[in-house]
Tab-separated table of C-alpha atoms and ligand atoms in Angstrom:
chain	number	residue	atom	x	y	z
A	1	UNK	CA	-65.880	-49.591	-37.254
A	2	UNK	CA	-63.816	-46.475	-37.863
A	3	UNK	CA	-60.761	-45.707	-39.993
A	4	UNK	CA	-58.069	-43.284	-38.881
A	5	UNK	CA	-56.827	-41.726	-42.109
A	6	UNK	CA	-53.626	-40.091	-40.890
A	7	UNK	CA	-50.594	-42.105	-41.999
A	8	UNK	CA	-48.524	-43.572	-39.173
A	9	UNK	CA	-44.784	-43.919	-39.640
A	10	UNK	CA	-42.237	-46.659	-39.110
A	11	UNK	CA	-38.421	-46.556	-39.114
A	12	UNK	CA	-38.414	-47.319	-42.830
A	13	UNK	CA	-40.639	-44.330	-43.632
A	14	UNK	CA	-38.407	-41.533	-42.329
A	15	UNK	CA	-34.900	-40.122	-42.393
A	16	UNK	CA	-33.423	-37.395	-40.216
A	17	UNK	CA	-32.683	-34.117	-41.986
A	18	UNK	CA	-29.114	-32.861	-41.391
A	19	UNK	CA	-28.692	-29.433	-39.819
A	20	UNK	CA	-25.908	-26.861	-39.693
A	21	UNK	CA	-23.702	-27.644	-36.737
A	22	UNK	CA	-20.684	-26.314	-34.893
A	23	UNK	CA	-19.612	-29.736	-33.658
A	24	UNK	CA	-16.225	-30.701	-35.026
A	25	UNK	CA	-16.167	-34.384	-34.278
A	26	UNK	CA	-18.389	-37.161	-33.040
A	27	UNK	CA	-15.968	-37.527	-30.121
A	28	UNK	CA	-17.530	-34.340	-28.732
A	29	UNK	CA	-20.942	-36.005	-28.432
A	30	UNK	CA	-22.122	-37.161	-25.024
A	31	UNK	CA	-24.623	-40.028	-25.078
A	32	UNK	CA	-25.164	-40.094	-21.317
A	33	UNK	CA	-28.495	-39.016	-19.945
A	34	UNK	CA	-29.566	-38.299	-16.417
A	35	UNK	CA	-33.160	-38.998	-15.425
A	36	UNK	CA	-35.434	-38.266	-12.487
A	37	UNK	CA	-38.650	-40.230	-12.244
A	38	UNK	CA	-42.267	-39.479	-11.539
A	39	UNK	CA	-42.637	-42.059	-8.781
A	40	UNK	CA	-39.209	-43.351	-7.788
A	41	UNK	CA	-37.038	-41.007	-5.755
A	42	UNK	CA	-33.888	-42.282	-7.477
A	43	UNK	CA	-31.880	-40.632	-10.223
A	44	UNK	CA	-30.304	-42.650	-13.000
A	45	UNK	CA	-27.401	-41.778	-15.264
A	46	UNK	CA	-26.004	-43.694	-18.224
A	47	UNK	CA	-26.496	-44.473	-21.901
A	48	UNK	CA	-30.209	-45.333	-22.105
A	49	UNK	CA	-30.048	-48.435	-24.292
A	50	UNK	CA	-31.443	-51.669	-22.845
A	51	UNK	CA	-30.869	-55.297	-23.891
A	52	UNK	CA	-34.299	-56.947	-24.196
A	53	UNK	CA	-35.630	-59.240	-21.473
A	54	UNK	CA	-35.598	-62.229	-23.799
A	55	UNK	CA	-33.815	-65.343	-22.581
A	56	UNK	CA	-31.203	-65.005	-25.366
A	57	UNK	CA	-30.219	-61.359	-24.749
A	58	UNK	CA	-31.307	-60.782	-21.134
A	59	UNK	CA	-28.363	-62.688	-19.632
A	60	UNK	CA	-25.989	-61.719	-16.831
A	61	UNK	CA	-23.066	-61.938	-19.289
A	62	UNK	CA	-24.759	-59.357	-21.533
A	63	UNK	CA	-25.456	-57.257	-18.426
A	64	UNK	CA	-21.744	-57.259	-17.538
A	65	UNK	CA	-20.680	-56.272	-21.045
A	66	UNK	CA	-23.252	-53.478	-21.383
A	67	UNK	CA	-22.722	-52.081	-17.884
A	68	UNK	CA	-19.110	-51.301	-18.852
A	69	UNK	CA	-20.620	-48.691	-21.164
A	70	UNK	CA	-23.254	-47.612	-18.612
A	71	UNK	CA	-25.875	-49.376	-20.736
A	72	UNK	CA	-28.677	-51.480	-19.332
A	73	UNK	CA	-29.966	-55.051	-19.515
A	74	UNK	CA	-33.422	-56.291	-18.637
A	75	UNK	CA	-32.470	-59.716	-17.315
A	76	UNK	CA	-35.060	-62.260	-18.418
A	77	UNK	CA	-37.768	-63.267	-15.973
A	78	UNK	CA	-36.626	-66.876	-15.849
A	79	UNK	CA	-33.392	-65.963	-14.011
A	80	UNK	CA	-33.561	-67.618	-10.584
A	81	UNK	CA	-33.146	-66.043	-7.156
A	82	UNK	CA	-29.844	-67.938	-6.847
A	83	UNK	CA	-28.539	-66.533	-10.127
A	84	UNK	CA	-29.448	-63.014	-9.015
A	85	UNK	CA	-27.723	-63.597	-5.701
A	86	UNK	CA	-24.567	-64.702	-7.486
A	87	UNK	CA	-24.675	-61.655	-9.784
A	88	UNK	CA	-25.027	-59.307	-6.823
A	89	UNK	CA	-22.193	-61.036	-4.946
A	90	UNK	CA	-19.936	-60.780	-7.991
A	91	UNK	CA	-20.724	-57.068	-8.157
A	92	UNK	CA	-19.323	-56.358	-4.665
A	93	UNK	CA	-16.371	-54.447	-6.138
A	94	UNK	CA	-18.462	-52.751	-8.754
A	95	UNK	CA	-21.817	-51.927	-7.172
A	96	UNK	CA	-22.491	-49.410	-9.932
A	97	UNK	CA	-23.208	-52.268	-12.288
A	98	UNK	CA	-26.371	-53.131	-10.342
A	99	UNK	CA	-27.873	-49.816	-11.475
A	100	UNK	CA	-27.938	-51.161	-15.010
A	101	UNK	CA	-29.847	-54.422	-14.508
A	102	UNK	CA	-33.642	-54.675	-14.519
A	103	UNK	CA	-35.357	-57.523	-12.691
A	104	UNK	CA	-38.090	-58.663	-15.108
A	105	UNK	CA	-41.451	-59.948	-14.021
A	106	UNK	CA	-44.555	-61.334	-15.712
A	107	UNK	CA	-48.030	-61.056	-14.220
A	108	UNK	CA	-48.460	-64.490	-12.676
A	109	UNK	CA	-48.591	-64.683	-8.893
A	110	UNK	CA	-45.450	-66.832	-8.866
A	111	UNK	CA	-43.603	-64.146	-10.884
A	112	UNK	CA	-44.630	-61.525	-8.337
A	113	UNK	CA	-43.574	-63.699	-5.400
A	114	UNK	CA	-40.158	-64.218	-6.972
A	115	UNK	CA	-39.847	-60.476	-7.657
A	116	UNK	CA	-40.561	-59.751	-3.990
A	117	UNK	CA	-37.950	-62.273	-2.873
A	118	UNK	CA	-35.291	-60.846	-5.188
A	119	UNK	CA	-36.035	-57.197	-4.408
A	120	UNK	CA	-36.150	-57.761	-0.637
A	121	UNK	CA	-33.017	-59.897	-0.387
A	122	UNK	CA	-30.892	-57.893	-2.790
A	123	UNK	CA	-30.607	-54.160	-3.081
A	124	UNK	CA	-31.655	-53.679	-6.706
A	125	UNK	CA	-33.277	-50.577	-8.179
A	126	UNK	CA	-34.950	-51.476	-11.457
A	127	UNK	CA	-38.089	-53.494	-12.204
A	128	UNK	CA	-39.414	-54.396	-15.671
A	129	UNK	CA	-43.075	-55.493	-15.763
A	130	UNK	CA	-43.664	-57.073	-19.102
A	131	UNK	CA	-46.723	-58.435	-20.877
A	132	UNK	CA	-47.366	-58.789	-24.593
A	133	UNK	CA	-50.582	-56.797	-24.247
A	134	UNK	CA	-50.458	-53.915	-21.774
A	135	UNK	CA	-54.094	-52.966	-22.385
A	136	UNK	CA	-55.775	-55.183	-19.809
A	137	UNK	CA	-57.206	-53.803	-16.589
A	138	UNK	CA	-55.537	-56.730	-14.842
A	139	UNK	CA	-52.141	-55.398	-15.939
A	140	UNK	CA	-52.982	-51.865	-14.783
A	141	UNK	CA	-53.923	-53.261	-11.366
A	142	UNK	CA	-50.727	-55.296	-11.349
A	143	UNK	CA	-48.643	-52.158	-11.978
A	144	UNK	CA	-50.451	-50.467	-9.081
A	145	UNK	CA	-49.816	-53.431	-6.799
A	146	UNK	CA	-46.137	-53.415	-7.722
A	147	UNK	CA	-45.857	-49.675	-7.071
A	148	UNK	CA	-47.511	-50.129	-3.655
A	149	UNK	CA	-45.028	-52.887	-2.800
A	150	UNK	CA	-41.991	-50.929	-4.067
A	151	UNK	CA	-42.611	-47.191	-3.635
A	152	UNK	CA	-39.007	-46.136	-4.309
A	153	UNK	CA	-37.960	-48.494	-7.093
A	154	UNK	CA	-37.801	-47.537	-10.763
A	155	UNK	CA	-40.634	-49.393	-12.511
A	156	UNK	CA	-40.841	-49.856	-16.275
A	157	UNK	CA	-44.094	-51.353	-17.590
A	158	UNK	CA	-45.541	-52.282	-20.975
A	159	UNK	CA	-46.168	-52.831	-23.782
A	160	UNK	CA	-48.576	-50.283	-25.200
A	161	UNK	CA	-48.591	-48.039	-28.292
A	162	UNK	CA	-51.054	-45.236	-27.616
A	163	UNK	CA	-51.054	-42.054	-25.546
A	164	UNK	CA	-54.086	-42.785	-23.384
A	165	UNK	CA	-52.737	-46.136	-22.185
A	166	UNK	CA	-49.301	-44.618	-21.592
A	167	UNK	CA	-50.951	-42.098	-19.280
A	168	UNK	CA	-52.921	-44.815	-17.532
A	169	UNK	CA	-49.785	-46.838	-16.776
A	170	UNK	CA	-47.881	-43.792	-15.528
A	171	UNK	CA	-50.752	-42.740	-13.285
A	172	UNK	CA	-50.885	-46.322	-11.987
A	173	UNK	CA	-47.257	-46.278	-10.909
A	174	UNK	CA	-44.963	-46.771	-13.910
A	175	UNK	CA	-41.934	-44.471	-14.217
A	176	UNK	CA	-41.125	-45.706	-17.722
A	177	UNK	CA	-43.665	-47.047	-20.219
A	178	UNK	CA	-42.448	-49.586	-22.750
A	179	UNK	CA	-43.784	-48.877	-26.238
A	180	UNK	CA	-44.153	-51.370	-29.076
A	181	UNK	CA	-46.689	-53.901	-30.273
A	182	UNK	CA	-45.611	-56.022	-33.172
A	183	UNK	CA	-42.363	-54.458	-34.459
A	184	UNK	CA	-39.979	-57.091	-33.029
A	185	UNK	CA	-37.577	-59.078	-35.183
A	186	UNK	CA	-38.971	-62.432	-33.989
A	187	UNK	CA	-42.501	-61.253	-33.285
A	188	UNK	CA	-45.472	-62.512	-35.289
A	189	UNK	CA	-48.247	-60.626	-33.469
A	190	UNK	CA	-49.194	-58.566	-36.514
A	191	UNK	CA	-49.417	-61.714	-38.621
A	192	UNK	CA	-51.407	-63.686	-36.063
A	193	UNK	CA	-53.705	-60.940	-34.816
A	194	UNK	CA	-53.643	-58.023	-37.244
A	195	UNK	CA	-52.883	-55.728	-34.297
A	196	UNK	CA	-49.997	-53.245	-34.161
A	197	UNK	CA	-48.803	-49.665	-34.613
A	198	UNK	CA	-45.896	-48.303	-36.683
A	199	UNK	CA	-43.100	-47.763	-34.205
A	200	UNK	CA	-41.958	-44.175	-34.930
A	201	UNK	CA	-45.514	-42.832	-34.596
A	202	UNK	CA	-46.118	-44.947	-31.484
A	203	UNK	CA	-43.005	-43.473	-29.868
A	204	UNK	CA	-43.844	-39.887	-30.863
A	205	UNK	CA	-47.395	-40.172	-29.500
A	206	UNK	CA	-46.544	-42.082	-26.317
A	207	UNK	CA	-43.540	-39.851	-25.505
A	208	UNK	CA	-45.748	-36.799	-25.851
A	209	UNK	CA	-48.306	-38.279	-23.447
A	210	UNK	CA	-45.665	-39.483	-20.971
A	211	UNK	CA	-43.598	-36.312	-20.868
A	212	UNK	CA	-46.681	-34.301	-19.996
A	213	UNK	CA	-46.904	-36.351	-16.797
A	214	UNK	CA	-43.158	-36.403	-16.012
A	215	UNK	CA	-43.080	-40.003	-17.199
A	216	UNK	CA	-40.602	-41.582	-19.613
A	217	UNK	CA	-40.880	-44.028	-22.499
A	218	UNK	CA	-38.769	-46.894	-23.798
A	219	UNK	CA	-39.046	-47.703	-27.504
A	220	UNK	CA	-39.114	-51.512	-27.644
A	221	UNK	CA	-38.583	-53.484	-30.828
A	222	UNK	CA	-38.059	-52.951	-34.523
A	223	UNK	CA	-34.549	-51.467	-34.574
A	224	UNK	CA	-32.456	-53.292	-37.177
A	225	UNK	CA	-29.511	-50.901	-37.645
A	226	UNK	CA	-27.873	-48.157	-35.511
A	227	UNK	CA	-29.748	-45.548	-37.569
A	228	UNK	CA	-33.049	-46.955	-36.259
A	229	UNK	CA	-31.856	-46.565	-32.654
A	230	UNK	CA	-30.992	-42.940	-33.441
A	231	UNK	CA	-34.441	-42.435	-35.011
A	232	UNK	CA	-36.136	-43.848	-31.902
A	233	UNK	CA	-34.287	-41.356	-29.689
A	234	UNK	CA	-34.991	-38.603	-32.216
A	235	UNK	CA	-38.706	-39.455	-32.032
A	236	UNK	CA	-38.645	-38.803	-28.292
A	237	UNK	CA	-37.760	-42.158	-26.724
A	238	UNK	CA	-35.964	-41.775	-23.406
A	239	UNK	CA	-34.726	-45.387	-23.587
A	240	UNK	CA	-34.412	-47.828	-26.492
A	241	UNK	CA	-34.673	-51.601	-26.041
A	242	UNK	CA	-32.906	-53.985	-28.428
A	243	UNK	CA	-33.337	-57.709	-28.992
A	244	UNK	CA	-32.263	-58.804	-32.473
A	245	UNK	CA	-29.487	-56.213	-32.815
A	246	UNK	CA	-27.767	-57.681	-29.744
A	247	UNK	CA	-28.504	-61.344	-30.563
A	248	UNK	CA	-26.041	-63.961	-31.794
A	249	UNK	CA	-23.099	-62.919	-29.610
A	250	UNK	CA	-20.873	-64.850	-27.182
A	251	UNK	CA	-22.604	-63.260	-24.180
A	252	UNK	CA	-26.079	-64.387	-25.336
A	253	UNK	CA	-27.453	-67.725	-24.174
A	254	UNK	CA	-27.435	-70.824	-26.359
A	255	UNK	CA	-24.703	-72.857	-28.012
A	256	UNK	CA	-22.965	-72.057	-31.257
A	257	UNK	CA	-23.720	-74.678	-33.912
A	258	UNK	CA	-22.391	-75.199	-37.407
A	259	UNK	CA	-24.446	-75.677	-40.555
A	260	UNK	CA	-22.878	-75.829	-44.023
A	261	UNK	CA	-19.629	-74.597	-42.517
A	262	UNK	CA	-21.182	-71.468	-41.026
A	263	UNK	CA	-21.605	-70.735	-37.302
A	264	UNK	CA	-25.053	-69.879	-35.930
A	265	UNK	CA	-26.870	-69.181	-32.694
A	266	UNK	CA	-30.558	-69.764	-32.076
A	267	UNK	CA	-32.844	-66.811	-31.327
A	268	UNK	CA	-36.587	-66.968	-30.697
A	269	UNK	CA	-39.502	-64.813	-29.598
A	270	UNK	CA	-40.583	-65.122	-25.981
A	271	UNK	CA	-44.096	-66.117	-27.117
A	272	UNK	CA	-42.830	-68.530	-29.754
A	273	UNK	CA	-43.611	-72.228	-29.616
A	274	UNK	CA	-39.942	-72.844	-28.795
A	275	UNK	CA	-39.976	-70.484	-25.784
A	276	UNK	CA	-43.296	-71.800	-24.472
A	277	UNK	CA	-42.144	-75.404	-24.754
A	278	UNK	CA	-38.869	-74.562	-23.074
A	279	UNK	CA	-40.286	-72.638	-20.122
A	280	UNK	CA	-43.779	-74.078	-19.703
A	281	UNK	CA	-43.406	-77.482	-21.337
A	282	UNK	CA	-46.241	-76.772	-23.796
A	283	UNK	CA	-48.243	-74.217	-25.757
A	284	UNK	CA	-51.571	-73.668	-23.961
A	285	UNK	CA	-54.495	-74.669	-26.178
A	286	UNK	CA	-56.271	-71.317	-25.916
A	287	UNK	CA	-53.332	-69.370	-27.290
A	288	UNK	CA	-51.281	-69.466	-30.453
A	289	UNK	CA	-47.615	-68.722	-30.680
A	290	UNK	CA	-46.885	-65.066	-31.482
A	291	UNK	CA	-43.182	-65.392	-32.053
A	292	UNK	CA	-40.805	-67.270	-34.301
A	293	UNK	CA	-37.432	-69.029	-34.098
A	294	UNK	CA	-34.481	-68.089	-36.272
A	295	UNK	CA	-30.873	-69.217	-36.667
A	296	UNK	CA	-28.708	-66.130	-36.773
A	297	UNK	CA	-25.113	-66.031	-37.937
A	298	UNK	CA	-22.772	-66.044	-34.930
A	299	UNK	CA	-21.371	-62.545	-34.318
A	300	UNK	CA	-18.537	-62.931	-31.776
A	301	UNK	CA	-18.095	-60.552	-28.845
A	302	UNK	CA	-20.933	-58.114	-28.161
A	303	UNK	CA	-18.416	-55.311	-27.569
A	304	UNK	CA	-17.919	-54.695	-31.313
A	305	UNK	CA	-21.646	-54.377	-31.885
A	306	UNK	CA	-21.994	-51.999	-28.935
A	307	UNK	CA	-19.260	-49.752	-30.334
A	308	UNK	CA	-20.888	-49.833	-33.764
A	309	UNK	CA	-24.254	-48.762	-32.321
A	310	UNK	CA	-22.792	-46.000	-30.144
A	311	UNK	CA	-20.617	-44.743	-33.016
A	312	UNK	CA	-23.673	-44.541	-35.261
A	313	UNK	CA	-25.718	-42.522	-32.765
A	314	UNK	CA	-22.794	-40.177	-32.088
A	315	UNK	CA	-22.584	-39.569	-35.809
A	316	UNK	CA	-26.342	-38.868	-36.014
A	317	UNK	CA	-25.872	-36.276	-33.293
A	318	UNK	CA	-23.072	-34.532	-35.216
A	319	UNK	CA	-25.238	-34.424	-38.357
A	320	UNK	CA	-27.914	-32.430	-36.528
A	321	UNK	CA	-25.615	-30.503	-34.172
A	322	UNK	CA	-26.668	-32.221	-30.951
A	323	UNK	CA	-23.774	-32.228	-28.513
A	324	UNK	CA	-25.793	-34.339	-26.114
A	325	UNK	CA	-28.247	-37.151	-26.742
A	326	UNK	CA	-30.785	-35.047	-24.869
A	327	UNK	CA	-30.766	-32.473	-27.688
A	328	UNK	CA	-31.274	-34.999	-30.488
A	329	UNK	CA	-35.074	-35.020	-30.549
A	330	UNK	CA	-35.249	-31.213	-30.289
A	331	UNK	CA	-32.923	-30.846	-33.246
A	332	UNK	CA	-34.642	-33.489	-35.401
A	333	UNK	CA	-36.833	-32.880	-38.382
A	334	UNK	CA	-37.983	-36.170	-39.866
A	335	UNK	CA	-38.560	-36.290	-43.585
A	336	UNK	CA	-40.876	-38.877	-45.045
A	337	UNK	CA	-39.184	-40.988	-47.693
A	338	UNK	CA	-40.053	-43.754	-50.107
A	339	UNK	CA	-36.604	-45.335	-50.099
A	340	UNK	CA	-33.891	-45.686	-47.451
A	341	UNK	CA	-30.966	-47.415	-49.079
A	342	UNK	CA	-29.214	-48.074	-52.346
A	343	UNK	CA	-29.183	-51.874	-52.530
A	344	UNK	CA	-27.547	-52.246	-55.942
A	345	UNK	CA	-24.625	-54.256	-54.519
A	346	UNK	CA	-26.599	-56.133	-51.854
A	347	UNK	CA	-25.993	-59.577	-53.407
A	348	UNK	CA	-22.247	-58.931	-53.561
A	349	UNK	CA	-21.577	-57.506	-50.112
A	350	UNK	CA	-18.623	-59.090	-48.289
A	351	UNK	CA	-18.507	-57.000	-45.111
A	352	UNK	CA	-19.937	-53.853	-43.538
B	401	5GP	P1	-36.227	-56.555	-31.649
B	401	5GP	O1	-35.244	-55.586	-31.056
B	401	5GP	O2	-35.672	-57.934	-31.747
B	401	5GP	O3	-36.800	-56.071	-32.936
B	401	5GP	O4	-37.461	-56.599	-30.653
B	401	5GP	C1	-37.329	-57.021	-29.320
B	401	5GP	C2	-38.684	-57.011	-28.652
B	401	5GP	O5	-39.594	-57.897	-29.300
B	401	5GP	C3	-38.709	-57.489	-27.223
B	401	5GP	O6	-38.184	-56.565	-26.314
B	401	5GP	C4	-40.187	-57.775	-27.018
B	401	5GP	O7	-40.919	-56.618	-26.713
B	401	5GP	C5	-40.621	-58.255	-28.390
B	401	5GP	N1	-40.776	-59.711	-28.413
B	401	5GP	C6	-39.914	-60.653	-27.998
B	401	5GP	N2	-40.376	-61.891	-28.198
B	401	5GP	C7	-41.606	-61.741	-28.739
B	401	5GP	C8	-42.616	-62.654	-29.162
B	401	5GP	O8	-42.478	-63.885	-29.115
B	401	5GP	N3	-43.761	-62.096	-29.622
B	401	5GP	C9	-43.940	-60.748	-29.697
B	401	5GP	N4	-45.116	-60.294	-30.128
B	401	5GP	N5	-43.004	-59.855	-29.343
B	401	5GP	C10	-41.850	-60.345	-28.865
């Protein structure tokens, strides 16, 4: 056994130090990024925020709403070939929108077969290979197999939290490595297993490893407010994936229900008992659930939340003088803090 003494940081442990700036208004800030990839020959341009491939947020309705802002959605892996076909047909007059939707895939043979069917029948560009634990050799081989089958597609793979495994996945064929073990809003991995890594440090370390190889990283999980999304980009994330922050809206799956006069929507982790029962009919005996179910207050149209998030990041950029999102991490100095917020009126808050 060994102990690493250096303190690792989470969103709650840092703030971004403001810097002198010549920017006059947040309207001057451009959040679009343009990326080339290590393996894929494609280029991608847009606002690099991705709705998580959970069955609540990874819906085609969310994809439509986010694509209007050039933002992305990792459609959940349970979407059928027929549903994909319909989505592609409906995009005939707006083909651009297909550049913002990832086809997600687990590591079972049937997942891979479905991925091949979807990618061959429909001209899509983005693949998201997702497992809870990206450290297995089986997953590395799976990434390699996927790269061999799709040499020109953009492949995102994860999740991992350390530099050496980020490198391994990039060398095996990933263009983007998804970073995060345990930070998610409905994740219980840290509770069940004791495994995890504070997200800001994970992003800093994995981005450093990836960028050295012309790879990219996606910070996945743990953002609770727009400021956290800004911190993830400031730490070096090329993309940021959001589950909980986009949950509870009209475009998310699930019905609205009323309890004590208040409207709610159901949200659950993809390894929760609820998700496993829903998609597999049971929880396998050899595994425990590593996710939870929550009822979240219904939040209306996702558009308002999107604007709130983008407005927040634009404002971060003006505070540090970054005219483009690309400059944010270069212009960031994080300061370690012991407190983030003044919560004196928390019990009395009526709106944001
Ligand atoms: P959030 O933005 O809600 O904090 O985090 C979203 C991320 O949590 C997802 O993209 C995924 O990586 C992770 N996640 C989703 N469901 C589960 C789960 O059941 N267990 C664990 N360990 N992580 C989950």
